[in-house]
XYZ file of N, CA, C and O in Angstrom:
416
model
N 23.644 4.832 -18.994
C 22.608 4.528 -17.915
C 21.761 3.346 -18.282
O 21.108 3.308 -19.389
N 21.521 2.642 -17.405
C 20.526 1.576 -17.596
C 19.140 1.706 -17.644
O 18.892 2.558 -17.188
N 18.493 0.839 -18.604
C 17.041 0.923 -18.758
C 16.435 0.952 -17.217
O 15.529 1.645 -17.179
N 16.979 0.305 -16.312
C 16.277 0.038 -15.125
C 16.345 1.739 -14.291
O 15.163 2.136 -13.735
N 17.552 2.197 -14.343
C 17.402 3.424 -13.830
C 16.909 4.605 -14.348
O 16.396 5.230 -13.748
N 16.818 4.529 -15.861
C 16.032 5.497 -16.286
C 14.230 5.164 -16.009
O 13.812 6.524 -15.589
N 14.095 3.977 -15.957
C 12.773 3.391 -15.632
C 12.640 3.954 -13.904
O 11.275 4.673 -13.854
N 13.281 3.963 -13.115
C 12.914 4.046 -11.777
C 13.242 5.899 -11.630
O 12.212 6.467 -10.711
N 14.111 6.382 -12.369
C 13.904 7.930 -12.609
C 12.717 8.424 -12.996
O 12.081 9.498 -12.317
N 11.963 7.765 -13.848
C 10.945 8.251 -14.607
C 9.746 8.233 -13.447
O 8.755 8.852 -13.483
N 9.582 6.895 -12.929
C 8.649 6.610 -11.993
C 8.617 7.602 -10.982
O 7.503 8.133 -10.478
N 9.856 7.990 -10.203
C 9.985 8.910 -9.162
C 9.282 10.476 -9.884
O 8.631 11.160 -9.020
N 9.881 10.531 -10.810
C 9.614 12.162 -11.300
C 8.080 12.384 -11.433
O 7.507 13.251 -11.312
N 7.597 11.277 -12.536
C 6.262 11.447 -12.826
C 5.246 11.416 -11.587
O 4.108 12.080 -11.888
N 5.781 10.523 -10.807
C 4.882 10.431 -9.562
C 4.652 11.693 -8.672
O 3.835 11.898 -7.833
N 5.620 12.484 -8.632
C 5.818 13.759 -8.082
C 4.840 14.969 -8.847
O 4.216 15.521 -8.027
N 5.120 14.864 -9.850
C 4.025 15.383 -10.825
C 2.738 15.397 -10.412
O 1.902 16.226 -10.233
N 2.482 13.795 -10.203
C 0.682 13.352 -10.070
C 0.610 13.946 -8.758
O -0.659 14.165 -8.744
N 1.655 13.939 -7.894
C 1.191 14.194 -6.509
C 0.666 15.890 -6.588
O -0.024 16.142 -5.995
N 1.512 16.750 -7.319
C 1.022 17.876 -7.625
C -0.482 18.134 -8.125
O -1.054 19.237 -7.961
N -0.752 17.412 -9.167
C -2.048 17.342 -9.630
C -3.117 16.874 -8.651
O -4.211 17.285 -8.857
N -2.631 16.147 -7.522
C -3.669 15.556 -6.571
C -3.955 16.967 -5.587
O -5.276 16.827 -5.444
N -3.099 17.693 -5.597
C -3.647 19.117 -4.822
C -4.636 19.941 -5.926
O -5.636 20.437 -5.195
N -4.176 19.829 -7.548
C -4.942 20.598 -8.297
C -6.531 19.915 -8.126
O -7.567 20.612 -8.297
N -6.590 18.406 -8.047
C -7.581 17.659 -8.083
C -8.636 17.978 -7.086
O -9.816 18.182 -7.184
N -8.000 18.473 -5.859
C -8.828 18.701 -4.623
C -9.809 19.952 -4.928
O -10.833 19.828 -4.698
N -8.985 20.709 -5.678
C -9.707 22.047 -6.095
C -10.868 21.878 -6.952
O -12.029 22.446 -6.819
N -10.213 21.168 -8.034
C -11.188 21.194 -9.102
C -12.380 20.341 -8.909
O -13.655 20.435 -8.933
N -12.306 18.895 -7.739
C -13.454 18.549 -7.340
C -14.294 19.533 -6.359
O -15.736 19.441 -6.652
N -13.622 19.914 -5.627
C -14.776 20.804 -4.537
C -15.415 22.115 -5.601
O -16.454 22.375 -5.122
N -14.791 22.610 -6.611
C -15.608 23.358 -7.365
C -16.546 22.863 -8.395
O -17.536 23.326 -8.580
N -16.220 21.498 -8.784
C -17.346 20.905 -9.580
C -18.410 20.515 -8.866
O -19.444 19.960 -9.610
N -18.510 20.910 -7.475
C -19.858 20.519 -6.794
C -20.807 21.563 -7.283
O -22.240 21.249 -7.204
N -20.377 22.775 -7.919
C -21.265 23.815 -8.295
C -22.173 23.331 -9.478
O -23.025 24.025 -9.967
N -21.658 22.356 -10.241
C -22.264 22.003 -11.119
C -23.711 21.305 -11.122
O -24.595 21.372 -12.037
N -23.819 21.200 -9.782
C -25.493 20.295 -9.536
C -26.384 21.338 -8.719
O -27.231 21.382 -8.469
N -25.938 22.764 -8.746
C -26.565 23.639 -7.630
C -27.618 24.235 -8.358
O -28.783 24.744 -7.694
N -27.779 24.740 -9.717
C -28.634 25.311 -10.476
C -30.016 24.395 -11.052
O -31.110 25.060 -11.149
N -29.944 23.209 -11.134
C -30.993 22.188 -11.808
C -31.322 21.393 -11.014
O -30.843 20.611 -10.250
N -32.757 21.030 -10.945
C -32.994 19.737 -10.158
C -33.018 18.698 -11.032
O -32.746 17.640 -10.438
N -33.095 18.981 -12.140
C -32.679 17.572 -13.093
C -31.431 17.615 -13.879
O -31.030 18.974 -14.475
N -30.401 16.576 -13.328
C -28.784 17.108 -13.699
C -28.806 16.367 -15.172
O -29.198 14.958 -15.074
N -28.082 16.830 -15.938
C -27.600 16.140 -17.325
C -26.703 15.190 -17.201
O -25.975 15.216 -16.378
N -26.998 13.847 -17.553
C -26.241 12.568 -17.618
C -25.031 13.224 -17.905
O -23.777 12.111 -17.654
N -24.958 13.885 -18.970
C -23.075 14.486 -19.076
C -22.532 14.846 -18.000
O -21.359 14.791 -17.684
N -23.282 15.604 -17.194
C -22.746 16.447 -15.850
C -22.183 15.107 -15.101
O -21.315 15.297 -14.357
N -23.183 14.579 -15.043
C -22.887 13.453 -14.114
C -21.690 12.773 -14.143
O -21.059 12.230 -13.529
N -21.329 12.297 -15.749
C -20.327 11.672 -16.089
C -19.141 12.515 -16.038
O -18.097 11.720 -16.018
N -19.099 13.737 -16.376
C -18.006 14.287 -16.177
C -17.766 14.528 -14.410
O -16.537 14.399 -14.017
N -18.538 14.368 -13.506
C -18.213 14.534 -12.073
C -17.738 12.936 -12.008
O -16.974 12.925 -11.044
N -18.257 12.148 -12.339
C -17.808 10.936 -12.002
C -16.182 10.555 -12.487
O -15.598 9.671 -11.759
N -15.938 11.098 -13.669
C -14.611 11.121 -14.412
C -13.928 11.785 -13.460
O -12.628 11.408 -13.133
N -14.206 13.009 -12.905
C -13.192 13.863 -11.625
C -13.270 13.151 -10.718
O -12.103 12.927 -9.880
N -14.246 12.163 -10.056
C -14.028 11.548 -8.712
C -12.982 10.167 -9.206
O -12.578 9.778 -8.068
N -12.850 9.777 -10.170
C -11.921 8.437 -10.388
C -10.604 8.803 -10.275
O -9.989 7.702 -10.342
N -10.211 10.231 -10.679
C -8.562 10.233 -10.821
C -8.021 9.803 -9.505
O -7.081 8.874 -9.798
N -8.230 9.483 -8.232
C -7.406 8.836 -7.310
C -7.557 7.597 -7.335
O -6.495 6.878 -7.328
N -8.389 6.853 -7.745
C -8.802 5.362 -8.342
C -7.533 5.201 -9.145
O -6.684 4.352 -9.157
N -7.491 5.919 -10.070
C -6.489 5.758 -11.382
C -5.139 5.871 -10.957
O -4.349 5.472 -11.744
N -5.137 6.877 -10.235
C -3.568 7.388 -9.797
C -3.077 6.082 -8.681
O -1.838 5.622 -9.126
N -4.190 5.548 -8.067
C -3.573 4.468 -7.356
C -3.189 3.249 -7.965
O -2.198 2.568 -7.782
N -4.048 3.106 -9.027
C -3.950 1.841 -9.768
C -2.824 1.953 -10.453
O -1.956 0.840 -10.666
N -2.348 3.032 -11.307
C -1.321 3.350 -11.896
C -0.033 3.271 -11.193
O 0.960 2.553 -11.554
N -0.119 3.910 -9.879
C 1.240 3.996 -9.143
C 1.757 2.276 -8.526
O 2.703 1.944 -8.618
N 0.508 1.733 -8.049
C 0.969 0.272 -7.551
C 1.256 -0.745 -8.792
O 2.153 -1.224 -8.450
N 0.514 -0.609 -9.805
C 0.801 -1.527 -10.746
C 2.279 -1.159 -11.421
O 2.733 -2.134 -11.932
N 2.669 0.308 -11.717
C 3.753 0.631 -12.202
C 5.190 0.292 -11.448
O 5.903 -0.399 -11.771
N 5.042 0.269 -9.869
C 5.784 -0.006 -8.944
C 5.883 -1.939 -9.166
O 6.982 -2.611 -8.781
N 4.821 -2.575 -9.365
C 4.672 -4.062 -9.242
C 5.715 -4.449 -10.082
O 6.373 -5.467 -9.889
N 5.108 -3.801 -11.379
C 5.816 -4.227 -12.531
C 7.432 -3.983 -12.517
O 8.235 -4.800 -13.341
N 7.609 -2.672 -12.067
C 9.022 -2.621 -11.855
C 10.109 -3.525 -11.179
O 11.017 -4.000 -11.403
N 9.204 -3.783 -9.917
C 9.716 -4.651 -8.862
C 10.290 -6.162 -9.853
O 11.099 -7.001 -9.379
N 9.021 -6.628 -10.622
C 9.101 -7.808 -11.449
C 10.326 -7.630 -12.641
O 10.637 -8.808 -13.411
N 10.855 -6.699 -12.991
C 12.056 -6.276 -13.977
C 10.983 -5.962 -15.090
O 11.739 -5.928 -16.353
N 9.968 -5.875 -15.299
C 9.239 -5.629 -16.775
C 8.978 -4.068 -16.627
O 8.030 -3.587 -16.164
N 10.270 -3.231 -17.185
C 10.052 -2.102 -16.899
C 9.378 -1.185 -17.972
O 8.649 -0.008 -17.653
N 9.051 -1.882 -19.292
C 7.890 -0.955 -19.989
C 6.940 -1.060 -19.559
O 5.988 0.005 -19.942
N 6.246 -2.061 -19.194
C 5.169 -2.334 -18.447
C 4.762 -1.271 -17.533
O 3.751 -0.774 -17.035
N 5.781 -1.237 -16.422
C 5.957 -0.285 -15.427
C 5.526 1.173 -15.848
O 4.859 1.963 -15.344
N 6.089 1.227 -16.887
C 6.001 2.917 -17.673
C 4.658 3.061 -18.085
O 4.337 4.122 -17.914
N 4.241 1.860 -18.900
C 2.730 2.178 -19.341
C 1.736 2.343 -18.399
O 0.724 3.371 -18.372
N 1.955 1.608 -17.324
C 0.944 1.802 -16.274
C 0.930 2.900 -15.324
O -0.144 3.664 -14.861
N 2.373 3.704 -15.267
C 2.426 4.546 -14.441
C 1.544 5.847 -15.496
O 1.639 7.231 -14.841
N 1.694 5.993 -16.687
C 0.990 6.944 -17.507
C -0.551 6.886 -17.308
O -1.155 7.753 -17.852
N -0.956 5.867 -16.949
C -2.522 5.866 -16.447
C -3.170 7.191 -16.235
O -4.140 7.524 -16.706
N -2.621 7.792 -15.077
C -3.209 9.099 -14.449
C -3.061 10.132 -15.647
O -3.799 11.067 -15.222
N -2.680 10.196 -16.674
C -2.233 11.117 -17.831
C -3.771 11.458 -18.183
O -3.867 12.366 -18.884
N -4.388 10.374 -18.329
C -6.077 10.466 -18.760
C -6.346 11.412 -17.749
O -7.613 12.134 -18.683
N -6.093 11.961 -16.787
C -6.915 12.876 -16.293
C -5.863 14.253 -16.170
O -6.500 15.452 -16.412
N -4.696 14.367 -16.535
C -3.910 15.275 -16.090
C -3.829 15.906 -17.426
O -3.772 17.167 -17.652
N -3.802 15.301 -18.505
C -3.528 16.013 -19.799
C -4.856 16.770 -20.338
O -4.860 18.311 -20.675
N -6.048 16.210 -20.043
C -7.257 17.210 -20.085
C -7.000 18.409 -19.320
O -7.543 19.764 -19.787
N -6.742 18.124 -18.312
C -6.892 19.423 -17.163
C -5.728 20.406 -17.578
O -6.108 21.545 -17.579
N -4.346 19.710 -18.162
C -3.525 20.974 -18.498
C -4.023 21.629 -19.576
O -3.834 22.837 -19.955
N -4.719 20.837 -20.742
C -5.339 21.287 -21.641
C -6.281 22.457 -21.617
O -6.305 23.697 -22.270
N -7.304 22.511 -20.494
C -8.156 23.174 -20.244
C -7.425 24.642 -19.865
O -7.797 25.509 -20.075
N -6.432 24.308 -18.599
C -5.887 25.234 -18.152
C -5.223 26.204 -19.597
O -5.202 27.853 -19.402
N -4.545 25.413 -20.611
C -3.703 26.218 -21.329
C -4.920 27.052 -22.170
O -4.898 28.074 -22.853
N -5.772 26.260 -22.536
C -7.218 27.277 -23.532
C -7.653 28.088 -22.699
O -7.734 29.252 -23.415
N -7.889 28.191 -21.561
C -8.413 29.387 -20.883
C -7.497 30.504 -20.851
O -7.950 31.870 -20.974
N -6.305 29.912 -20.807
C -5.254 31.459 -20.693
C -4.997 31.755 -21.732
O -4.862 33.150 -22.213
N -5.396 31.164 -23.030
C -5.248 31.682 -24.448
C -6.232 32.560 -24.763
O -6.194 33.508 -25.418
N -7.508 31.691 -24.516
C -8.862 32.388 -25.096
C -9.696 33.334 -24.071
O -10.468 33.659 -24.536
N -8.876 33.132 -23.091
C -9.740 34.371 -21.613
C -9.372 35.682 -21.800
O -8.714 36.209 -22.374
């Protein structure tokens, strides 16, 4: 199997996973609004966490667009690396889910 075909399969499968996490992201973002309900002064760390959660769609779009752009140009390694950008949000979310299931 050629590297082009492997890259194509990887891009499609990983983006389907990212789509599933987009649904989970909506739930997490909705719940994260409760971070601000109890205090009049909000901790800067809480604001940073909320901004990080809000940035997922932008990171997802950037990774998808640049991944397919580099794939079309024949730069397959760069396409894969850009397609991994949404993992900056996915990996911590999966880690929290695993941690919660083990220690809850």
